[in-house]
Amino acid sequence: MRSLSLTLARSTIRMRHGPRWSIDKVNPVHDLVICLSGAGKYVLGDYGTEVTLTPGHAMLIPAWTRFRGRHGGGEETFTGIAQHFSLDLFGRGDLIGQLDLAASVRLSRWDSLCHTVTDYHATVPHGSTTLIQHHQFMVLLLAVLEDAFLGWKVEDAAPDSQDHLSIQIMRVATRLSSDPLGAALEEAMQSLGYNEDYFRRAFRDRMGLTPQKFRERKRMEFAANRLGQGLSVKAVAAELGYTDPYFFSRMFKRHLGASPSVYRETGRRP
């Protein structure tokens, strides 16, 4: 939650383009375009990467990239959404600029996402952005990034560059979050190429916790979920590797502000 900061630069463009539509433009922010109906043809950059969008296809136009578009042919109206945005990593740099992405993708989960895009197209307000709009757009953006991701542009960057460091911190945090019972800290941090003390300080600066405290927090959040499912405090403590349930309870309350029994009883309420 502390890692990414999404900004919608303007209200959403609800595309409804007839056969005569065309555009030639450069935006100072990124632009995500998703097609709902009809077709659109685009040329990205001055040297001409050609992209055709049909229903279920998405295209992410990087900031400061010239793009030329036109109707894709036929009589059907070319409809969809176009959203200008920025996505910062730790408030220090542009995350999209650090990703190697396919120019366009067919969304693999289009059967479900089409309803979100349709609702987004129909309900977003003119001239403003809303909290719900931010949440819906983040769902769509993450789906596009998942399908379009080819690699990291910073893989070959100098290890002491801030972009490279931020990506490595995000990777460690993601691994600790996704595997709270495994992924020992030493394993998650291996082969980083950084002095451990330096990396721990940088991690705390960006995440607000040291790597060890971050891992403990994620383990306690996992424990809260298990308690909410009705498991006993003793069983959850053992699952996390604590031989002393009382010590586990103290650690749990330190991180989450309430005892494990409170979370267990809350989860069992109808």
PDB file of C-alpha atoms in Angstrom:
ATOM      1  CA  MET A   1       0.000   0.000   0.000  1.00  0.00           C
ATOM      2  CA  ARG A   2       2.926   2.344   0.655  1.00  0.00           C
ATOM      3  CA  SER A   3       4.682   1.352  -2.553  1.00  0.00           C
ATOM      4  CA  LEU A   4       2.424   2.635  -5.318  1.00  0.00           C
ATOM      5  CA  SER A   5       0.763   6.012  -5.756  1.00  0.00           C
ATOM      6  CA  LEU A   6      -1.832   6.306  -8.531  1.00  0.00           C
ATOM      7  CA  THR A   7      -2.839   9.705  -9.926  1.00  0.00           C
ATOM      8  CA  LEU A   8      -5.591  10.140 -12.517  1.00  0.00           C
ATOM      9  CA  ALA A   9      -4.460  13.195 -14.440  1.00  0.00           C
ATOM     10  CA  ARG A  10      -7.911  14.051 -15.763  1.00  0.00           C
ATOM     11  CA  SER A  11     -11.441  12.685 -15.997  1.00  0.00           C
ATOM     12  CA  THR A  12     -11.855   9.589 -18.155  1.00  0.00           C
ATOM     13  CA  ILE A  13     -12.319  10.018 -21.905  1.00  0.00           C
ATOM     14  CA  ARG A  14     -15.405   8.023 -22.932  1.00  0.00           C
ATOM     15  CA  MET A  15     -14.495   7.177 -26.488  1.00  0.00           C
ATOM     16  CA  ARG A  16     -17.273   7.163 -29.100  1.00  0.00           C
ATOM     17  CA  HIS A  17     -15.509   7.586 -32.461  1.00  0.00           C
ATOM     18  CA  GLY A  18     -17.138   7.373 -35.860  1.00  0.00           C
ATOM     19  CA  PRO A  19     -15.511   6.536 -39.231  1.00  0.00           C
ATOM     20  CA  ARG A  20     -14.066  10.047 -39.679  1.00  0.00           C
ATOM     21  CA  TRP A  21     -12.264  10.133 -36.328  1.00  0.00           C
ATOM     22  CA  SER A  22      -8.512  10.617 -36.170  1.00  0.00           C
ATOM     23  CA  ILE A  23      -5.977  11.935 -33.676  1.00  0.00           C
ATOM     24  CA  ASP A  24      -2.297  12.949 -33.606  1.00  0.00           C
ATOM     25  CA  LYS A  25      -1.110  13.780 -30.111  1.00  0.00           C
ATOM     26  CA  VAL A  26       1.539  13.619 -27.365  1.00  0.00           C
ATOM     27  CA  ASN A  27       0.517  13.420 -23.686  1.00  0.00           C
ATOM     28  CA  PRO A  28       2.784  14.332 -20.751  1.00  0.00           C
ATOM     29  CA  VAL A  29       1.400  11.362 -18.772  1.00  0.00           C
ATOM     30  CA  HIS A  30       0.646   7.716 -19.550  1.00  0.00           C
ATOM     31  CA  ASP A  31      -2.581   6.821 -21.357  1.00  0.00           C
ATOM     32  CA  LEU A  32      -4.402   3.485 -21.004  1.00  0.00           C
ATOM     33  CA  VAL A  33      -6.856   2.729 -23.811  1.00  0.00           C
ATOM     34  CA  ILE A  34      -9.293  -0.224 -23.700  1.00  0.00           C
ATOM     35  CA  CYS A  35     -11.669  -1.023 -26.570  1.00  0.00           C
ATOM     36  CA  LEU A  36     -15.295  -1.972 -25.964  1.00  0.00           C
ATOM     37  CA  SER A  37     -16.671  -2.085 -29.509  1.00  0.00           C
ATOM     38  CA  GLY A  38     -15.633  -1.430 -33.102  1.00  0.00           C
ATOM     39  CA  ALA A  39     -11.960  -1.039 -33.908  1.00  0.00           C
ATOM     40  CA  GLY A  40      -9.219   1.564 -33.775  1.00  0.00           C
ATOM     41  CA  LYS A  41      -5.830   1.669 -35.470  1.00  0.00           C
ATOM     42  CA  TYR A  42      -2.861   3.438 -33.897  1.00  0.00           C
ATOM     43  CA  VAL A  43       0.745   4.176 -34.747  1.00  0.00           C
ATOM     44  CA  LEU A  44       2.956   4.669 -31.694  1.00  0.00           C
ATOM     45  CA  GLY A  45       6.147   6.695 -31.878  1.00  0.00           C
ATOM     46  CA  ASP A  46       7.751   8.460 -34.764  1.00  0.00           C
ATOM     47  CA  TYR A  47       9.014   5.196 -36.262  1.00  0.00           C
ATOM     48  CA  GLY A  48       5.649   3.487 -36.377  1.00  0.00           C
ATOM     49  CA  THR A  49       4.759   0.627 -34.041  1.00  0.00           C
ATOM     50  CA  GLU A  50       1.301  -0.266 -35.387  1.00  0.00           C
ATOM     51  CA  VAL A  51      -1.460  -1.362 -33.019  1.00  0.00           C
ATOM     52  CA  THR A  52      -5.028  -2.441 -33.783  1.00  0.00           C
ATOM     53  CA  LEU A  53      -7.570  -2.422 -30.970  1.00  0.00           C
ATOM     54  CA  THR A  54     -10.727  -4.526 -31.052  1.00  0.00           C
ATOM     55  CA  PRO A  55     -13.039  -5.434 -28.134  1.00  0.00           C
ATOM     56  CA  GLY A  56     -11.017  -6.794 -25.229  1.00  0.00           C
ATOM     57  CA  HIS A  57      -7.735  -5.282 -26.431  1.00  0.00           C
ATOM     58  CA  ALA A  58      -5.824  -2.727 -24.366  1.00  0.00           C
ATOM     59  CA  MET A  59      -2.935  -0.406 -25.188  1.00  0.00           C
ATOM     60  CA  LEU A  60      -0.727   1.573 -22.827  1.00  0.00           C
ATOM     61  CA  ILE A  61       0.793   4.671 -24.437  1.00  0.00           C
ATOM     62  CA  PRO A  62       3.858   5.812 -22.446  1.00  0.00           C
ATOM     63  CA  ALA A  63       4.161   9.460 -21.478  1.00  0.00           C
ATOM     64  CA  TRP A  64       5.646  11.774 -24.137  1.00  0.00           C
ATOM     65  CA  THR A  65       5.073   9.187 -26.876  1.00  0.00           C
ATOM     66  CA  ARG A  66       3.552  10.533 -30.062  1.00  0.00           C
ATOM     67  CA  PHE A  67       0.541   8.514 -31.200  1.00  0.00           C
ATOM     68  CA  ARG A  68      -1.653   8.728 -34.260  1.00  0.00           C
ATOM     69  CA  GLY A  69      -5.032   7.034 -34.331  1.00  0.00           C
ATOM     70  CA  ARG A  70      -7.918   6.524 -36.705  1.00  0.00           C
ATOM     71  CA  HIS A  71     -11.129   4.554 -36.951  1.00  0.00           C
ATOM     72  CA  GLY A  72     -10.472   0.887 -37.745  1.00  0.00           C
ATOM     73  CA  GLY A  73     -12.940   0.652 -40.624  1.00  0.00           C
ATOM     74  CA  GLY A  74     -16.554  -0.336 -41.073  1.00  0.00           C
ATOM     75  CA  GLU A  75     -19.605   1.478 -39.779  1.00  0.00           C
ATOM     76  CA  GLU A  76     -19.496   0.381 -36.127  1.00  0.00           C
ATOM     77  CA  THR A  77     -18.586   3.103 -33.633  1.00  0.00           C
ATOM     78  CA  PHE A  78     -15.194   2.684 -31.968  1.00  0.00           C
ATOM     79  CA  THR A  79     -15.945   2.880 -28.226  1.00  0.00           C
ATOM     80  CA  GLY A  80     -13.942   2.366 -25.066  1.00  0.00           C
ATOM     81  CA  ILE A  81     -12.095   4.264 -22.373  1.00  0.00           C
ATOM     82  CA  ALA A  82      -8.915   6.328 -22.384  1.00  0.00           C
ATOM     83  CA  GLN A  83      -7.473   7.278 -19.003  1.00  0.00           C
ATOM     84  CA  HIS A  84      -4.504   9.573 -18.408  1.00  0.00           C
ATOM     85  CA  PHE A  85      -2.550   8.568 -15.299  1.00  0.00           C
ATOM     86  CA  SER A  86       0.759   8.309 -13.482  1.00  0.00           C
ATOM     87  CA  LEU A  87       1.940   5.516 -11.171  1.00  0.00           C
ATOM     88  CA  ASP A  88       4.793   6.338  -8.821  1.00  0.00           C
ATOM     89  CA  LEU A  89       6.908   3.847  -6.904  1.00  0.00           C
ATOM     90  CA  PHE A  90       7.670   5.014  -3.352  1.00  0.00           C
ATOM     91  CA  GLY A  91       6.990   8.565  -4.538  1.00  0.00           C
ATOM     92  CA  ARG A  92      10.459   8.603  -6.114  1.00  0.00           C
ATOM     93  CA  GLY A  93      10.011   7.525  -9.698  1.00  0.00           C
ATOM     94  CA  ASP A  94       7.704   6.425 -12.474  1.00  0.00           C
ATOM     95  CA  LEU A  95       6.979   2.681 -12.246  1.00  0.00           C
ATOM     96  CA  ILE A  96       5.577   2.376 -15.793  1.00  0.00           C
ATOM     97  CA  GLY A  97       8.804   3.759 -17.221  1.00  0.00           C
ATOM     98  CA  GLN A  98      10.716   0.907 -15.571  1.00  0.00           C
ATOM     99  CA  LEU A  99       8.618  -1.835 -17.203  1.00  0.00           C
ATOM    100  CA  ASP A 100       9.149  -3.452 -20.586  1.00  0.00           C
ATOM    101  CA  LEU A 101       5.592  -3.913 -21.872  1.00  0.00           C
ATOM    102  CA  ALA A 102       3.956  -5.259 -25.016  1.00  0.00           C
ATOM    103  CA  ALA A 103       2.493  -2.436 -27.116  1.00  0.00           C
ATOM    104  CA  SER A 104      -1.000  -3.979 -26.861  1.00  0.00           C
ATOM    105  CA  VAL A 105      -2.609  -7.056 -25.358  1.00  0.00           C
ATOM    106  CA  ARG A 106      -5.796  -9.056 -25.513  1.00  0.00           C
ATOM    107  CA  LEU A 107      -6.917  -9.113 -21.856  1.00  0.00           C
ATOM    108  CA  SER A 108      -6.855 -12.699 -20.642  1.00  0.00           C
ATOM    109  CA  ARG A 109      -9.711 -12.077 -18.176  1.00  0.00           C
ATOM    110  CA  TRP A 110     -11.859 -10.074 -20.576  1.00  0.00           C
ATOM    111  CA  ASP A 111     -14.996 -12.122 -19.888  1.00  0.00           C
ATOM    112  CA  SER A 112     -15.116 -10.629 -16.383  1.00  0.00           C
ATOM    113  CA  LEU A 113     -13.273  -7.361 -16.972  1.00  0.00           C
ATOM    114  CA  CYS A 114     -15.590  -6.267 -19.783  1.00  0.00           C
ATOM    115  CA  HIS A 115     -18.295  -5.603 -17.182  1.00  0.00           C
ATOM    116  CA  THR A 116     -15.929  -3.359 -15.202  1.00  0.00           C
ATOM    117  CA  VAL A 117     -14.882  -1.461 -18.339  1.00  0.00           C
ATOM    118  CA  THR A 118     -18.510  -1.065 -19.421  1.00  0.00           C
ATOM    119  CA  ASP A 119     -19.474   0.267 -15.992  1.00  0.00           C
ATOM    120  CA  TYR A 120     -16.422   2.540 -15.948  1.00  0.00           C
ATOM    121  CA  HIS A 121     -17.370   3.920 -19.365  1.00  0.00           C
ATOM    122  CA  ALA A 122     -20.969   4.524 -18.324  1.00  0.00           C
ATOM    123  CA  THR A 123     -20.607   5.961 -14.828  1.00  0.00           C
ATOM    124  CA  VAL A 124     -17.398   7.993 -14.507  1.00  0.00           C
ATOM    125  CA  PRO A 125     -18.202  11.691 -14.021  1.00  0.00           C
ATOM    126  CA  HIS A 126     -17.245  14.424 -16.441  1.00  0.00           C
ATOM    127  CA  GLY A 127     -14.650  16.913 -15.236  1.00  0.00           C
ATOM    128  CA  SER A 128     -13.634  15.120 -12.028  1.00  0.00           C
ATOM    129  CA  THR A 129     -12.252  11.904 -10.564  1.00  0.00           C
ATOM    130  CA  THR A 130     -13.625   9.877  -7.647  1.00  0.00           C
ATOM    131  CA  LEU A 131     -12.297   7.345  -5.135  1.00  0.00           C
ATOM    132  CA  ILE A 132     -14.371   4.558  -6.702  1.00  0.00           C
ATOM    133  CA  GLN A 133     -12.969   5.513 -10.098  1.00  0.00           C
ATOM    134  CA  HIS A 134      -9.417   5.198  -8.729  1.00  0.00           C
ATOM    135  CA  HIS A 135     -10.192   1.726  -7.368  1.00  0.00           C
ATOM    136  CA  GLN A 136     -11.806   0.525 -10.592  1.00  0.00           C
ATOM    137  CA  PHE A 137      -8.975   1.876 -12.705  1.00  0.00           C
ATOM    138  CA  MET A 138      -6.308   0.224 -10.551  1.00  0.00           C
ATOM    139  CA  VAL A 139      -8.042  -3.142 -11.117  1.00  0.00           C
ATOM    140  CA  LEU A 140      -7.979  -2.562 -14.880  1.00  0.00           C
ATOM    141  CA  LEU A 141      -4.414  -1.257 -14.920  1.00  0.00           C
ATOM    142  CA  LEU A 142      -3.054  -4.221 -12.942  1.00  0.00           C
ATOM    143  CA  ALA A 143      -4.827  -6.619 -15.314  1.00  0.00           C
ATOM    144  CA  VAL A 144      -3.218  -4.904 -18.312  1.00  0.00           C
ATOM    145  CA  LEU A 145       0.236  -4.868 -16.708  1.00  0.00           C
ATOM    146  CA  GLU A 146      -0.044  -8.554 -15.842  1.00  0.00           C
ATOM    147  CA  ASP A 147      -0.787  -9.471 -19.458  1.00  0.00           C
ATOM    148  CA  ALA A 148       1.607  -6.981 -21.066  1.00  0.00           C
ATOM    149  CA  PHE A 149       4.646  -7.465 -18.801  1.00  0.00           C
ATOM    150  CA  LEU A 150       7.800  -8.589 -20.621  1.00  0.00           C
ATOM    151  CA  GLY A 151      10.480  -7.686 -18.084  1.00  0.00           C
ATOM    152  CA  TRP A 152      12.157  -4.920 -16.127  1.00  0.00           C
ATOM    153  CA  LYS A 153      14.065  -2.186 -17.914  1.00  0.00           C
ATOM    154  CA  VAL A 154      16.245  -1.725 -14.826  1.00  0.00           C
ATOM    155  CA  GLU A 155      17.666  -5.270 -14.807  1.00  0.00           C
ATOM    156  CA  ASP A 156      20.899  -4.002 -16.324  1.00  0.00           C
ATOM    157  CA  ALA A 157      20.932  -0.733 -14.391  1.00  0.00           C
ATOM    158  CA  ALA A 158      23.711   0.000 -11.930  1.00  0.00           C
ATOM    159  CA  PRO A 159      22.889  -1.609  -8.557  1.00  0.00           C
ATOM    160  CA  ASP A 160      23.348   1.722  -6.800  1.00  0.00           C
ATOM    161  CA  SER A 161      20.716   3.483  -8.934  1.00  0.00           C
ATOM    162  CA  GLN A 162      17.540   4.486  -7.081  1.00  0.00           C
ATOM    163  CA  ASP A 163      15.289   2.813  -9.661  1.00  0.00           C
ATOM    164  CA  HIS A 164      17.114  -0.490  -9.287  1.00  0.00           C
ATOM    165  CA  LEU A 165      17.047  -0.244  -5.496  1.00  0.00           C
ATOM    166  CA  SER A 166      13.314   0.553  -5.404  1.00  0.00           C
ATOM    167  CA  ILE A 167      12.490  -2.432  -7.604  1.00  0.00           C
ATOM    168  CA  GLN A 168      14.523  -4.777  -5.397  1.00  0.00           C
ATOM    169  CA  ILE A 169      12.774  -3.467  -2.275  1.00  0.00           C
ATOM    170  CA  MET A 170       9.399  -4.037  -3.908  1.00  0.00           C
ATOM    171  CA  ARG A 171      10.383  -7.574  -4.893  1.00  0.00           C
ATOM    172  CA  VAL A 172      11.485  -8.473  -1.362  1.00  0.00           C
ATOM    173  CA  ALA A 173       8.321  -6.954   0.133  1.00  0.00           C
ATOM    174  CA  THR A 174       6.150  -8.826  -2.386  1.00  0.00           C
ATOM    175  CA  ARG A 175       7.816 -12.141  -1.626  1.00  0.00           C
ATOM    176  CA  LEU A 176       7.461 -11.688   2.121  1.00  0.00           C
ATOM    177  CA  SER A 177       3.798 -10.724   1.676  1.00  0.00           C
ATOM    178  CA  SER A 178       2.894 -13.607  -0.618  1.00  0.00           C
ATOM    179  CA  ASP A 179       4.654 -16.314   1.410  1.00  0.00           C
ATOM    180  CA  PRO A 180       4.428 -15.330   5.096  1.00  0.00           C
ATOM    181  CA  LEU A 181       5.025 -18.871   6.380  1.00  0.00           C
ATOM    182  CA  GLY A 182       8.014 -19.506   4.156  1.00  0.00           C
ATOM    183  CA  ALA A 183      10.440 -17.095   2.524  1.00  0.00           C
ATOM    184  CA  ALA A 184      12.897 -16.671   5.376  1.00  0.00           C
ATOM    185  CA  LEU A 185      14.243 -13.144   5.324  1.00  0.00           C
ATOM    186  CA  GLU A 186      17.760 -14.251   4.441  1.00  0.00           C
ATOM    187  CA  GLU A 187      16.389 -16.241   1.492  1.00  0.00           C
ATOM    188  CA  ALA A 188      14.279 -13.332   0.241  1.00  0.00           C
ATOM    189  CA  MET A 189      17.259 -10.974   0.403  1.00  0.00           C
ATOM    190  CA  GLN A 190      19.854 -13.284  -1.124  1.00  0.00           C
ATOM    191  CA  SER A 191      21.705 -12.269  -4.291  1.00  0.00           C
ATOM    192  CA  LEU A 192      20.575  -8.643  -4.072  1.00  0.00           C
ATOM    193  CA  GLY A 193      24.063  -7.281  -4.536  1.00  0.00           C
ATOM    194  CA  TYR A 194      23.679  -4.729  -1.723  1.00  0.00           C
ATOM    195  CA  ASN A 195      25.312  -4.304   1.624  1.00  0.00           C
ATOM    196  CA  GLU A 196      22.750  -5.731   4.073  1.00  0.00           C
ATOM    197  CA  ASP A 197      22.800  -2.750   6.425  1.00  0.00           C
ATOM    198  CA  TYR A 198      22.378  -0.340   3.508  1.00  0.00           C
ATOM    199  CA  PHE A 199      19.475  -2.356   2.079  1.00  0.00           C
ATOM    200  CA  ARG A 200      17.735  -2.614   5.458  1.00  0.00           C
ATOM    201  CA  ARG A 201      17.935   1.161   5.927  1.00  0.00           C
ATOM    202  CA  ALA A 202      16.605   1.799   2.410  1.00  0.00           C
ATOM    203  CA  PHE A 203      13.794  -0.722   2.968  1.00  0.00           C
ATOM    204  CA  ARG A 204      12.762   0.981   6.213  1.00  0.00           C
ATOM    205  CA  ASP A 205      12.927   4.399   4.551  1.00  0.00           C
ATOM    206  CA  ARG A 206      10.485   3.325   1.821  1.00  0.00           C
ATOM    207  CA  MET A 207       8.279   0.793   3.621  1.00  0.00           C
ATOM    208  CA  GLY A 208       8.192   2.329   7.098  1.00  0.00           C
ATOM    209  CA  LEU A 209       9.422  -0.928   8.692  1.00  0.00           C
ATOM    210  CA  THR A 210      12.655  -2.885   8.632  1.00  0.00           C
ATOM    211  CA  PRO A 211      12.524  -6.090   6.543  1.00  0.00           C
ATOM    212  CA  GLN A 212      12.316  -8.158   9.743  1.00  0.00           C
ATOM    213  CA  LYS A 213       9.455  -6.093  11.184  1.00  0.00           C
ATOM    214  CA  PHE A 214       7.697  -6.142   7.794  1.00  0.00           C
ATOM    215  CA  ARG A 215       7.886  -9.947   7.715  1.00  0.00           C
ATOM    216  CA  GLU A 216       6.579 -10.156  11.284  1.00  0.00           C
ATOM    217  CA  ARG A 217       3.661  -7.870  10.372  1.00  0.00           C
ATOM    218  CA  LYS A 218       2.726 -10.021   7.371  1.00  0.00           C
ATOM    219  CA  ARG A 219       2.902 -13.173   9.500  1.00  0.00           C
ATOM    220  CA  MET A 220       0.568 -11.636  12.059  1.00  0.00           C
ATOM    221  CA  GLU A 221      -1.855 -10.541   9.314  1.00  0.00           C
ATOM    222  CA  PHE A 222      -1.857 -14.133   8.078  1.00  0.00           C
ATOM    223  CA  ALA A 223      -2.512 -15.286  11.657  1.00  0.00           C
ATOM    224  CA  ALA A 224      -5.454 -12.877  11.962  1.00  0.00           C
ATOM    225  CA  ASN A 225      -6.995 -14.404   8.850  1.00  0.00           C
ATOM    226  CA  ARG A 226      -6.572 -17.926  10.216  1.00  0.00           C
ATOM    227  CA  LEU A 227      -8.068 -16.930  13.572  1.00  0.00           C
ATOM    228  CA  GLY A 228     -11.004 -15.393  11.748  1.00  0.00           C
ATOM    229  CA  GLN A 229     -11.589 -18.790  10.132  1.00  0.00           C
ATOM    230  CA  GLY A 230     -12.084 -20.268  13.605  1.00  0.00           C
ATOM    231  CA  LEU A 231      -8.698 -21.870  14.337  1.00  0.00           C
ATOM    232  CA  SER A 232      -7.588 -21.843  17.954  1.00  0.00           C
ATOM    233  CA  VAL A 233      -4.851 -19.525  19.174  1.00  0.00           C
ATOM    234  CA  LYS A 234      -2.670 -22.557  19.955  1.00  0.00           C
ATOM    235  CA  ALA A 235      -3.166 -24.030  16.471  1.00  0.00           C
ATOM    236  CA  VAL A 236      -2.310 -20.754  14.699  1.00  0.00           C
ATOM    237  CA  ALA A 237       0.732 -20.234  16.912  1.00  0.00           C
ATOM    238  CA  ALA A 238       1.978 -23.697  15.965  1.00  0.00           C
ATOM    239  CA  GLU A 239       1.280 -23.025  12.276  1.00  0.00           C
ATOM    240  CA  LEU A 240       3.560 -19.988  12.464  1.00  0.00           C
ATOM    241  CA  GLY A 241       6.235 -21.961  14.295  1.00  0.00           C
ATOM    242  CA  TYR A 242       5.709 -20.570  17.819  1.00  0.00           C
ATOM    243  CA  THR A 243       6.119 -23.161  20.561  1.00  0.00           C
ATOM    244  CA  ASP A 244       4.795 -20.742  23.191  1.00  0.00           C
ATOM    245  CA  PRO A 245       1.221 -19.484  22.482  1.00  0.00           C
ATOM    246  CA  TYR A 246       1.634 -16.733  25.082  1.00  0.00           C
ATOM    247  CA  PHE A 247       4.663 -15.306  23.294  1.00  0.00           C
ATOM    248  CA  PHE A 248       2.731 -15.495  20.021  1.00  0.00           C
ATOM    249  CA  SER A 249      -0.149 -13.582  21.639  1.00  0.00           C
ATOM    250  CA  ARG A 250       2.187 -10.802  22.765  1.00  0.00           C
ATOM    251  CA  MET A 251       3.696 -10.519  19.294  1.00  0.00           C
ATOM    252  CA  PHE A 252       0.245 -10.520  17.703  1.00  0.00           C
ATOM    253  CA  LYS A 253      -1.058  -7.723  19.949  1.00  0.00           C
ATOM    254  CA  ARG A 254       2.116  -5.690  19.421  1.00  0.00           C
ATOM    255  CA  HIS A 255       1.591  -5.660  15.651  1.00  0.00           C
ATOM    256  CA  LEU A 256      -2.199  -5.586  15.318  1.00  0.00           C
ATOM    257  CA  GLY A 257      -3.263  -3.850  18.520  1.00  0.00           C
ATOM    258  CA  ALA A 258      -5.621  -6.545  19.804  1.00  0.00           C
ATOM    259  CA  SER A 259      -5.305 -10.044  21.233  1.00  0.00           C
ATOM    260  CA  PRO A 260      -5.650 -13.141  19.025  1.00  0.00           C
ATOM    261  CA  SER A 261      -8.807 -14.143  20.913  1.00  0.00           C
ATOM    262  CA  VAL A 262     -10.503 -10.891  19.861  1.00  0.00           C
ATOM    263  CA  TYR A 263      -9.804 -11.616  16.183  1.00  0.00           C
ATOM    264  CA  ARG A 264     -10.991 -15.214  16.618  1.00  0.00           C
ATOM    265  CA  GLU A 265     -14.277 -14.221  18.200  1.00  0.00           C
ATOM    266  CA  THR A 266     -14.849 -11.479  15.599  1.00  0.00           C
ATOM    267  CA  GLY A 267     -14.404 -13.973  12.777  1.00  0.00           C
ATOM    268  CA  ARG A 268     -16.882 -16.404  14.326  1.00  0.00           C
ATOM    269  CA  ARG A 269     -19.725 -13.923  14.625  1.00  0.00           C
ATOM    270  CA  PRO A 270     -22.615 -14.523  12.177  1.00  0.00           C
TER     271      PRO A 270
END
